[in-house]
XYZ file of C-alpha atoms in Angstrom:
666
model
C 13.628 0.629 -19.318
C 14.098 -2.195 -21.828
C 16.022 -5.396 -20.683
C 18.161 -7.460 -23.109
C 18.497 -11.499 -22.370
C 22.055 -11.171 -24.257
C 23.221 -8.456 -22.163
C 21.942 -9.692 -18.886
C 23.891 -13.128 -19.457
C 27.078 -10.998 -19.926
C 26.793 -10.301 -15.909
C 26.203 -14.048 -15.026
C 29.103 -16.197 -14.324
C 26.909 -19.488 -15.281
C 24.233 -20.555 -17.800
C 20.622 -19.319 -17.946
C 18.235 -19.819 -20.936
C 15.824 -16.913 -21.881
C 12.749 -19.233 -20.924
C 14.374 -19.651 -17.544
C 15.230 -15.950 -17.066
C 11.648 -14.982 -17.964
C 10.222 -17.794 -15.577
C 12.120 -16.420 -12.555
C 11.148 -12.924 -13.148
C 7.513 -14.022 -13.203
C 7.959 -15.894 -10.056
C 9.620 -12.812 -8.446
C 6.291 -10.783 -9.354
C 8.139 -8.614 -11.999
C 5.685 -9.523 -14.828
C 8.083 -9.463 -17.754
C 6.409 -8.265 -20.871
C 8.343 -9.346 -24.191
C 8.459 -6.411 -26.681
C 10.897 -7.912 -29.366
C 11.889 -11.558 -30.070
C 14.398 -13.211 -32.473
C 16.999 -15.782 -32.746
C 19.440 -13.532 -31.364
C 17.922 -12.060 -28.372
C 14.782 -11.162 -26.449
C 13.933 -7.772 -25.371
C 11.315 -7.373 -22.493
C 10.022 -4.796 -19.843
C 9.276 -5.193 -16.211
C 7.198 -3.638 -13.598
C 9.351 -2.300 -11.057
C 8.026 -1.549 -7.456
C 8.446 1.904 -6.346
C 10.771 1.031 -3.407
C 13.303 -1.383 -5.571
C 15.286 0.997 -7.733
C 18.092 -1.254 -8.080
C 16.104 -3.335 -10.541
C 16.113 -0.480 -13.067
C 19.550 -1.843 -14.075
C 21.080 -5.049 -15.712
C 23.173 -5.872 -12.507
C 19.969 -5.327 -10.485
C 18.174 -8.119 -12.559
C 21.321 -10.570 -12.330
C 21.262 -10.159 -8.732
C 17.744 -10.789 -8.595
C 17.901 -14.466 -10.446
C 21.367 -15.678 -9.613
C 19.688 -17.417 -6.242
C 17.708 -19.752 -8.650
C 20.854 -20.977 -10.266
C 24.297 -22.184 -9.622
C 26.053 -18.965 -10.741
C 27.313 -15.798 -9.524
C 27.436 -12.121 -10.414
C 30.152 -10.971 -12.910
C 30.839 -7.279 -12.101
C 31.928 -5.285 -14.892
C 35.798 -3.880 -14.871
C 35.980 -0.555 -12.877
C 39.856 0.001 -12.438
C 41.499 2.561 -14.779
C 44.585 4.847 -14.574
C 44.529 8.606 -13.696
C 46.575 10.323 -16.220
C 45.532 13.874 -15.687
C 45.771 16.168 -12.465
C 42.772 18.578 -13.136
C 40.061 18.858 -10.564
C 37.070 20.778 -10.350
C 36.196 21.630 -6.546
C 32.641 20.678 -5.236
C 30.148 22.521 -2.987
C 27.062 21.339 -1.359
C 24.690 23.835 -0.151
C 22.346 21.536 1.925
C 23.503 17.845 3.000
C 19.866 16.957 3.133
C 19.268 17.728 -0.440
C 22.500 16.172 -1.630
C 24.073 13.648 0.651
C 27.030 12.908 -1.640
C 28.044 14.658 -4.806
C 31.338 13.596 -6.859
C 32.801 14.693 -10.212
C 35.929 13.673 -12.328
C 37.624 15.445 -15.137
C 38.522 13.566 -18.512
C 40.497 15.534 -20.985
C 41.510 15.379 -24.381
C 38.412 13.110 -25.178
C 37.475 12.313 -28.861
C 33.778 13.108 -29.041
C 31.959 11.329 -32.065
C 29.520 9.303 -33.141
C 29.001 5.962 -31.295
C 30.527 2.768 -32.680
C 28.471 -0.008 -33.710
C 29.108 -2.154 -30.767
C 28.102 0.410 -28.170
C 25.367 1.673 -30.336
C 23.285 -1.596 -30.721
C 23.505 -2.334 -26.872
C 22.148 1.418 -26.232
C 19.438 0.911 -28.658
C 18.292 -2.560 -27.235
C 17.892 -0.930 -23.792
C 15.311 1.488 -25.345
C 17.798 4.609 -25.747
C 18.327 6.684 -28.860
C 22.078 6.542 -29.818
C 23.990 10.038 -29.776
C 27.606 10.816 -29.289
C 29.651 8.172 -27.694
C 30.287 10.376 -24.423
C 26.485 10.611 -23.911
C 25.780 6.790 -24.932
C 28.551 5.935 -22.464
C 26.671 7.496 -19.627
C 23.391 6.193 -20.514
C 24.723 2.694 -20.898
C 26.546 2.857 -17.350
C 22.864 3.864 -16.064
C 21.308 0.923 -17.506
C 24.204 -1.287 -16.547
C 24.785 -0.081 -12.960
C 21.715 1.700 -12.005
C 23.502 4.957 -11.324
C 22.282 8.192 -13.101
C 25.141 10.266 -14.523
C 25.557 13.451 -16.206
C 28.335 14.621 -18.623
C 29.148 18.321 -18.876
C 31.425 20.266 -21.305
C 34.265 21.136 -18.995
C 35.258 24.407 -20.902
C 31.514 25.561 -20.335
C 32.009 24.996 -16.502
C 33.322 28.214 -14.758
C 35.530 27.465 -11.636
C 33.712 25.047 -9.494
C 30.550 23.109 -9.428
C 27.691 23.598 -6.556
C 24.662 21.823 -5.514
C 21.968 24.335 -4.408
C 18.184 25.376 -4.599
C 17.329 27.555 -7.573
C 16.720 31.059 -6.613
C 13.442 32.733 -7.458
C 13.082 33.929 -10.938
C 15.985 31.672 -12.330
C 15.370 29.843 -15.627
C 17.480 27.158 -17.570
C 17.164 25.922 -21.265
C 17.453 22.162 -20.742
C 19.125 20.053 -23.401
C 15.544 19.416 -24.900
C 15.305 23.064 -25.988
C 12.709 24.123 -23.455
C 12.935 27.085 -21.264
C 12.357 25.969 -17.488
C 10.883 28.337 -14.747
C 12.620 27.492 -11.559
C 11.974 28.401 -7.982
C 13.418 27.253 -4.448
C 11.524 23.970 -4.716
C 13.920 23.015 -7.406
C 17.536 21.670 -6.883
C 19.934 22.564 -9.416
C 23.933 22.184 -10.039
C 25.497 25.752 -10.834
C 28.886 26.821 -11.391
C 30.304 30.281 -10.263
C 28.080 32.178 -12.626
C 25.165 30.315 -13.743
C 22.757 27.222 -13.282
C 24.055 24.244 -15.738
C 21.665 21.477 -14.799
C 18.628 20.529 -12.931
C 19.905 18.072 -10.222
C 18.544 14.467 -10.917
C 16.590 15.391 -13.926
C 18.242 16.922 -16.937
C 21.175 19.072 -17.933
C 21.173 22.582 -19.502
C 21.995 23.489 -23.107
C 24.686 26.056 -21.894
C 26.770 23.058 -20.659
C 25.829 20.178 -23.083
C 28.362 17.990 -24.800
C 28.488 18.328 -28.495
C 30.860 17.161 -31.223
C 33.433 20.029 -30.487
C 33.797 19.264 -26.814
C 37.277 18.449 -25.926
C 37.323 17.895 -22.280
C 34.197 16.584 -20.043
C 33.252 16.700 -16.391
C 31.448 13.431 -15.227
C 28.928 13.691 -12.342
C 27.935 10.944 -9.991
C 25.756 11.955 -7.132
C 23.020 11.020 -4.468
C 20.231 13.460 -4.525
C 17.230 13.468 -2.074
C 14.545 11.512 -3.484
C 11.707 13.798 -2.250
C 13.346 17.022 -3.548
C 13.810 15.438 -7.051
C 10.274 14.179 -7.423
C 8.856 17.776 -6.221
C 11.434 19.266 -8.796
C 10.183 16.945 -11.584
C 6.537 17.589 -10.847
C 7.251 21.527 -10.577
C 8.735 21.759 -14.056
C 6.542 19.077 -15.527
C 9.492 16.699 -16.591
C 10.161 12.987 -15.751
C 13.308 11.378 -17.163
C 15.178 8.053 -16.811
C 17.364 9.845 -14.211
C 14.731 11.023 -11.959
C 12.903 7.849 -12.044
C 16.076 6.280 -10.330
C 16.829 8.869 -7.954
C 13.081 9.075 -6.766
C 13.711 5.380 -5.815
C 17.017 6.010 -3.748
C 20.626 5.447 -4.717
C 23.457 3.985 -2.426
C 26.845 5.195 -2.169
C 28.453 2.216 -3.419
C 26.404 2.316 -6.719
C 27.362 5.928 -7.010
C 30.991 5.312 -6.736
C 30.544 2.218 -8.781
C 28.694 4.234 -11.663
C 31.513 6.913 -11.472
C 34.369 4.528 -11.999
C 32.715 2.488 -14.585
C 31.834 5.840 -16.561
C 35.532 6.992 -16.218
C 37.075 3.690 -17.513
C 34.710 3.496 -20.606
C 35.309 7.245 -21.364
C 39.052 6.819 -21.181
C 39.214 3.600 -23.200
C 36.370 4.343 -26.031
C 36.886 8.150 -26.151
C 40.635 8.018 -25.535
C 40.641 10.561 -22.750
C 42.877 11.223 -19.759
C 41.039 10.871 -16.554
C 41.656 13.110 -13.467
C 41.213 12.623 -9.762
C 38.011 12.132 -7.949
C 36.512 15.356 -6.437
C 33.863 14.657 -4.053
C 31.754 16.122 -1.184
C 29.541 14.821 1.305
C 28.994 11.420 3.282
C 31.652 9.189 1.953
C 30.089 5.853 3.664
C 26.618 4.545 4.678
C 26.569 2.205 7.738
C 24.397 -0.651 6.737
C 21.288 -1.575 8.805
C 21.342 -4.585 11.228
C 18.291 -6.712 11.368
C 17.417 -9.490 13.743
C 14.960 -12.259 12.991
C 14.447 -15.863 14.048
C 13.177 -18.649 12.338
C 10.162 -18.999 14.449
C 9.166 -15.605 13.322
C 9.855 -16.704 9.469
C 7.747 -19.934 9.924
C 4.984 -18.050 11.746
C 4.691 -15.399 9.072
C 4.847 -17.637 6.176
C 2.302 -20.065 7.269
C 4.775 -22.849 6.628
C 7.778 -24.507 7.898
C 11.086 -23.345 5.978
C 14.568 -24.983 6.525
C 17.248 -22.919 8.069
C 19.674 -24.160 5.575
C 17.578 -22.606 2.698
C 17.380 -19.120 4.457
C 21.143 -19.123 4.860
C 21.887 -20.117 1.398
C 19.393 -17.603 -0.056
C 20.449 -14.498 1.891
C 24.126 -15.313 0.997
C 23.417 -15.494 -2.540
C 21.599 -12.307 -2.490
C 24.861 -10.579 -1.052
C 23.443 -10.332 2.389
C 25.815 -10.469 5.597
C 24.461 -13.056 7.839
C 25.509 -14.493 10.923
C 23.807 -16.522 13.803
C 23.961 -15.333 17.591
C 22.233 -17.232 20.258
C 19.793 -18.756 18.078
C 19.000 -15.311 16.265
C 19.975 -14.356 12.784
C 21.853 -11.009 12.418
C 21.621 -9.687 8.974
C 22.845 -6.664 6.867
C 21.733 -6.285 3.348
C 23.965 -4.663 0.616
C 23.909 -1.024 0.347
C 21.687 -0.975 -2.969
C 18.615 -2.989 -1.104
C 17.389 0.190 0.442
C 13.826 -1.632 0.490
C 15.191 -4.062 3.258
C 14.370 -2.127 6.580
C 13.176 -4.741 9.206
C 12.640 -8.271 9.769
C 9.242 -8.509 7.902
C 11.334 -7.391 4.739
C 13.592 -10.342 5.150
C 10.690 -12.703 5.564
C 9.271 -11.423 2.369
C 12.505 -12.123 0.602
C 12.568 -15.729 1.817
C 8.930 -16.249 0.770
C 9.313 -14.855 -2.858
C 12.217 -17.237 -3.456
C 10.593 -19.980 -1.554
C 7.721 -19.144 -4.198
C 4.311 -17.964 -2.989
C 2.271 -20.788 -4.597
C 4.026 -23.381 -2.564
C 2.705 -21.804 0.643
C -0.427 -23.531 1.895
C -3.674 -21.645 1.936
C -5.738 -21.342 5.114
C -8.655 -19.174 5.628
C -8.430 -17.120 8.843
C -10.490 -17.692 11.834
C -12.124 -14.530 12.952
C -15.480 -13.187 13.960
C -16.876 -10.063 12.324
C -19.368 -8.057 14.427
C -21.345 -5.514 12.453
C -20.994 -1.911 13.208
C -23.406 0.711 12.967
C -23.179 3.609 10.517
C -23.754 7.181 11.649
C -27.208 8.737 10.434
C -25.363 10.967 7.836
C -23.773 8.014 6.189
C -26.943 6.030 6.137
C -28.754 9.021 4.659
C -26.129 9.353 2.153
C -26.288 5.600 1.207
C -30.080 6.056 0.944
C -29.676 8.966 -1.354
C -27.407 7.147 -3.536
C -29.892 4.233 -3.893
C -32.685 6.459 -5.003
C -30.291 8.170 -7.459
C -29.705 4.698 -8.952
C -33.492 3.777 -8.816
C -34.201 7.001 -10.818
C -31.794 5.634 -13.532
C -28.580 7.222 -12.974
C -25.147 5.393 -12.773
C -22.685 6.500 -10.406
C -19.199 7.827 -11.296
C -16.433 8.744 -8.982
C -13.537 11.374 -9.439
C -10.418 12.312 -7.693
C -11.336 15.902 -6.491
C -8.125 17.182 -8.204
C -8.562 19.246 -11.350
C -6.850 21.955 -13.557
C -6.783 25.668 -13.381
C -8.882 25.826 -16.389
C -12.009 23.675 -14.941
C -11.769 25.930 -11.666
C -12.163 28.927 -13.631
C -15.683 28.177 -14.566
C -16.604 29.159 -10.977
C -15.372 32.712 -11.222
C -16.928 33.829 -8.134
C -15.247 31.122 -6.082
C -11.600 31.272 -4.885
C -9.735 28.035 -5.621
C -7.021 26.291 -3.527
C -3.867 25.194 -5.353
C -2.024 22.329 -3.871
C 1.585 22.566 -3.097
C 2.813 19.326 -4.755
C 0.718 18.419 -7.592
C 0.987 14.607 -9.109
C 0.824 16.499 -12.870
C 0.256 19.844 -14.213
C -3.504 18.885 -15.143
C -4.202 18.156 -11.184
C -2.961 21.270 -9.639
C -6.214 22.364 -7.906
C -9.066 21.022 -5.860
C -12.204 21.183 -7.562
C -14.795 23.717 -6.869
C -17.568 21.965 -8.791
C -18.268 18.235 -9.790
C -19.521 19.529 -13.171
C -16.309 19.698 -15.100
C -14.985 16.327 -14.429
C -18.375 14.749 -15.201
C -18.230 16.494 -18.613
C -14.607 14.966 -19.065
C -16.071 11.507 -18.273
C -18.973 12.328 -20.730
C -16.413 13.168 -23.206
C -14.525 10.095 -23.125
C -17.687 7.840 -23.032
C -19.073 9.719 -26.198
C -15.618 9.265 -27.812
C -16.032 5.296 -27.015
C -19.520 5.053 -28.687
C -21.958 5.378 -25.684
C -24.380 7.862 -26.733
C -27.365 7.850 -24.237
C -26.753 7.610 -20.478
C -27.559 9.358 -17.211
C -24.671 9.790 -14.686
C -24.627 11.291 -10.826
C -21.858 11.767 -8.458
C -21.660 12.682 -4.876
C -18.488 14.372 -3.734
C -16.710 17.361 -2.102
C -15.913 20.634 -3.515
C -13.397 22.965 -1.987
C -12.768 26.598 -1.834
C -11.172 29.379 0.089
C -13.194 31.934 2.247
C -12.157 34.530 4.588
C -8.447 32.820 4.349
C -9.854 29.560 5.529
C -10.353 26.257 3.476
C -13.845 25.212 3.007
C -15.268 21.632 2.166
C -18.664 21.122 0.842
C -20.569 17.814 0.052
C -22.303 18.043 -3.300
C -24.547 15.909 -5.379
C -24.681 16.113 -9.209
C -26.732 14.797 -12.092
C -26.078 15.100 -15.848
C -28.461 13.583 -18.599
C -26.860 12.861 -21.969
C -29.208 12.582 -24.977
C -31.885 11.253 -23.015
C -35.370 13.205 -22.793
C -35.333 16.905 -22.101
C -34.731 19.558 -19.337
C -37.942 18.693 -17.794
C -37.178 14.917 -17.629
C -34.335 15.738 -15.411
C -36.229 18.249 -13.421
C -38.884 15.548 -12.585
C -36.232 13.248 -11.521
C -34.660 15.885 -9.121
C -38.118 16.636 -7.836
C -38.781 12.883 -7.396
C -35.600 12.857 -5.313
C -37.010 15.615 -3.058
C -40.414 13.684 -2.825
C -38.696 10.526 -1.647
C -36.741 12.517 1.006
C -39.728 14.176 2.168
C -38.565 17.687 1.543
C -41.148 20.474 1.568
C -41.194 24.092 0.528
C -38.972 23.545 -2.607
C -38.855 26.466 -5.261
C -37.588 26.568 -8.561
C -36.562 30.245 -9.730
C -35.228 31.478 -13.040
C -31.713 32.836 -12.219
C -28.339 32.895 -14.257
C -26.071 30.215 -13.417
C -22.363 28.992 -14.265
C -23.032 26.015 -16.324
C -26.509 26.934 -17.897
C -26.090 31.037 -18.018
C -29.683 31.987 -18.829
C -31.084 28.452 -19.048
C -30.851 27.906 -15.472
C -33.359 27.322 -12.501
C -32.014 27.928 -8.903
C -33.530 25.592 -6.373
C -34.499 26.795 -2.913
C -35.373 24.875 0.205
C -37.376 27.001 2.857
C -35.842 29.954 1.072
C -32.204 28.831 1.018
C -30.307 28.336 -2.114
C -29.378 24.693 -2.467
C -28.575 24.306 -5.881
C -29.375 24.657 -9.562
C -30.723 22.823 -12.571
C -29.732 23.907 -16.196
C -29.220 23.284 -19.686
C -25.456 23.047 -20.415
C -24.676 26.418 -22.287
C -23.416 26.069 -26.112
C -20.103 27.730 -24.970
C -19.207 25.046 -22.434
C -20.334 22.215 -24.636
C -17.894 23.565 -27.347
C -15.073 23.921 -24.713
C -15.478 20.065 -23.760
C -16.131 19.074 -27.620
C -19.857 18.089 -26.947
C -21.461 20.287 -29.441
C -23.609 17.851 -30.729
C -25.124 16.538 -27.419
C -28.019 17.317 -25.547
C -26.978 17.849 -22.030
C -28.987 18.639 -18.919
C -27.293 19.017 -15.389
C -28.267 19.759 -11.836
C -25.677 20.596 -8.770
C -27.024 20.445 -5.082
C -25.688 21.172 -1.567
C -26.000 17.964 0.190
C -25.786 19.316 3.761
C -28.887 21.157 3.642
C -30.673 18.419 1.960
C -29.428 15.732 4.475
C -30.304 18.129 7.384
C -33.984 18.147 6.230
C -34.428 14.678 4.926
C -36.605 12.125 6.332
C -37.185 8.530 5.848
C -39.884 7.953 8.418
C -42.532 5.939 6.862
C -45.757 8.070 6.292
C -48.957 6.052 5.842
C -51.634 7.364 3.660
C -54.987 5.918 3.554
C -55.651 4.428 -0.222
C -58.052 6.604 -1.925
C -61.665 5.390 -1.590
C -62.831 7.644 -4.704
C -61.572 7.638 -8.397
C -59.646 10.424 -9.783
C -60.407 12.871 -12.749
C -57.991 14.084 -15.131
C -58.016 17.174 -17.407
C -55.328 17.989 -19.662
C -54.619 21.721 -20.592
C -52.349 23.491 -23.178
C -51.676 27.165 -22.714
C -49.722 29.703 -24.604
C -47.476 31.692 -22.048
C -44.961 34.405 -22.506
C -41.418 32.520 -22.794
C -40.444 33.882 -19.380
C -43.082 31.854 -17.544
C -41.784 29.705 -14.736
C -43.567 26.266 -14.276
C -43.532 26.919 -10.320
C -45.803 30.173 -11.180
C -48.166 28.030 -12.800
C -48.147 25.199 -10.232
C -48.728 27.421 -7.441
C -51.436 29.539 -9.067
C -53.471 26.241 -9.626
C -52.966 25.036 -6.019
C -53.890 28.315 -4.645
C -57.427 28.003 -5.757
C -57.980 25.436 -2.778
C -59.665 22.685 -5.530
C -59.330 19.112 -4.678
C -56.096 18.721 -6.864
C -54.260 15.687 -5.999
C -51.385 16.428 -8.344
C -50.023 18.413 -11.395
C -48.086 16.884 -13.938
C -46.298 18.658 -16.610
C -46.090 16.669 -20.037
C -44.955 19.078 -23.013
C -43.580 22.303 -23.890
C -43.147 23.432 -27.763
C -43.033 26.534 -29.981
C -44.550 26.846 -33.665
C -44.314 29.339 -36.236
C -48.146 30.233 -36.091
C -47.676 31.151 -32.259
C -47.079 34.947 -31.381
C -43.374 35.734 -30.736
C -41.729 35.226 -27.659
C -44.329 32.760 -26.531
C -44.252 29.263 -25.580
C -47.056 26.383 -25.170
C -46.996 24.599 -22.228
C -49.253 21.453 -21.678
C -50.084 19.729 -18.323
C -52.421 17.605 -16.479
C -54.381 18.231 -13.325
C -55.685 15.380 -11.241
C -58.871 16.290 -9.330
C -59.805 13.752 -6.477
C -62.221 14.241 -3.455
C -61.722 12.472 -0.205
C -65.418 12.468 0.579
C -67.073 11.558 -2.707
C -67.025 10.771 -6.317
C -66.661 13.831 -8.325
C -69.499 14.578 -10.973
C -68.624 15.689 -14.575
C -70.159 18.903 -13.642
C -67.896 19.501 -10.760
C -64.630 18.486 -12.944
C -66.112 21.213 -15.726
C -66.525 23.688 -12.974
C -63.014 23.138 -11.520
C -61.503 23.289 -15.143
C -63.258 26.626 -15.829
C -62.010 28.004 -12.800
C -58.307 27.066 -13.444
C -58.778 28.285 -16.939
C -60.081 31.843 -15.753
C -57.393 32.205 -13.122
C -54.753 31.381 -15.356
C -55.826 33.906 -17.844
C -56.326 36.630 -15.340
C -53.116 35.932 -13.021
C -50.553 34.891 -15.633
C -52.158 36.068 -19.191
C -52.180 32.419 -20.256
C -54.146 31.931 -23.424
C -56.092 28.439 -23.461
C -54.722 26.596 -26.608
C -56.998 23.419 -26.094
C -58.473 21.292 -23.383
C -59.825 17.784 -23.048
C -59.458 14.570 -20.942
C -60.872 11.705 -19.463
C -62.831 10.965 -16.168
């Protein structure tokens, strides 16, 4: 909602400048932001807390600032004459859904384009002007804070009922969209059909048009939780739903009805009828007790009793003193005031936070030990960062589209999603990471490595499963083997043994995927992201390599116990090899074949893979280095040559590898 300085001053019986108004709102923590300024007026927006819906109105702002100035609130006129006898009966299916519902007939209205006086006010407040009857309801909502709806009376059959929608029912709302409804959505219906979604939006089948002659004004109190669930269910948030979700009082509801009936009678020249209502007619005000000792203790400063009495009186609180204790009842629209600490907060806000002295609390902090699992997880994060990856964190909620990548996994839908794009618990970390990659690419970051540690969720045998995962993705940095080397380095630092990589089809890499096994148990995959998925996330021009690992198995087998190794006494000898293999060869086969020779091999390092036009079809050239080192003597040149010839011969016999070239240094 937008607010107008000029319109606000109409409800203040006193003087206040625009600078004073904005300054007071800043002091109260509402962070005013000016959106339009001219010689005549200042239009601004505010940050309204979720529990203070009364501030979504001009009167609410006036009530908030008058304690600062020598002025009072001017309530707009509410009295009108009932000149019609027509009444529409009201029914409420469940008082927990709708505590109070009222409606009033206004006959013989003149529906036309809004006159300039009201039109200018509506547009200042951020609304689009329409017909006069509709603009009146919007203006009263902005003025009083009560959402209202105006029906074409001649389109309403017999009575009005507040109920839950039945499964399979639908409604075309006034924005022209068909809404599928179910039992989670509260609706307004007549004897034959649904005519509105309660607290959110009306239907086209009862909409006011230029041909409307008689109208029905609705003013009600709907359960905030039910309105919010309905809003999320149908994916529609409105000015009305924003107010109902914050809570409406009986007094605000009745004031809104009276004000709308008055303006409709005067501006549209209609004949207003009697009020038809159902539900709780009055709400008892809460009674809160507090004393000045608690106020001073919680505020950290001494506040005068006279200041408190004057402030609460100006805020329209009922206050009296009994045996040294204050007994206070807040006004009905202050549903955020529930206990004595809320009263203290009000006092401090108007006393102004910056006047409260600052003291550092005196306390002793005792270190607590972490569980072994948490310590291992933190160490794994440290290793990932040392390997050149940046951590990212996502919500754990995702869209149906993203869960569909894991076709063999049964996803879990949540009952009350905060948006249509966050309806499911994630089944993999990769899709959200790809969304983050897309965002960064669009904002000019081209080359980076990221990792995430988080849980994935799925359904198995009618139970919910939760599993911790670790995922890596490299974007335009190196190649597949660079990422594989970093994953292997992680395994080495965790002292994991018996790691195997096997070529198997995967979710994100299709055929360009290696399954990773630990002691014969599948713990994850490493892959080249498929073109299909890159196109889905609009990342076609990027080179993307990824890996996703199951942390439970890794943590169980990890060890951080230091292992002492005596520094080698004799120098190593390195030989480089390039072989042409069939393209289906796996690096693990090459490595295992060399190690099976029981030569003094210290390590084997891959460093290149390529294809050229002069190579046989379906072949690939793989280059690697073998480091020979003896623990008992310095290897002679003849020894290294003999070892190299044995490697060449064995690879040719067992793997059909053709030597492309050899060389090296000793």
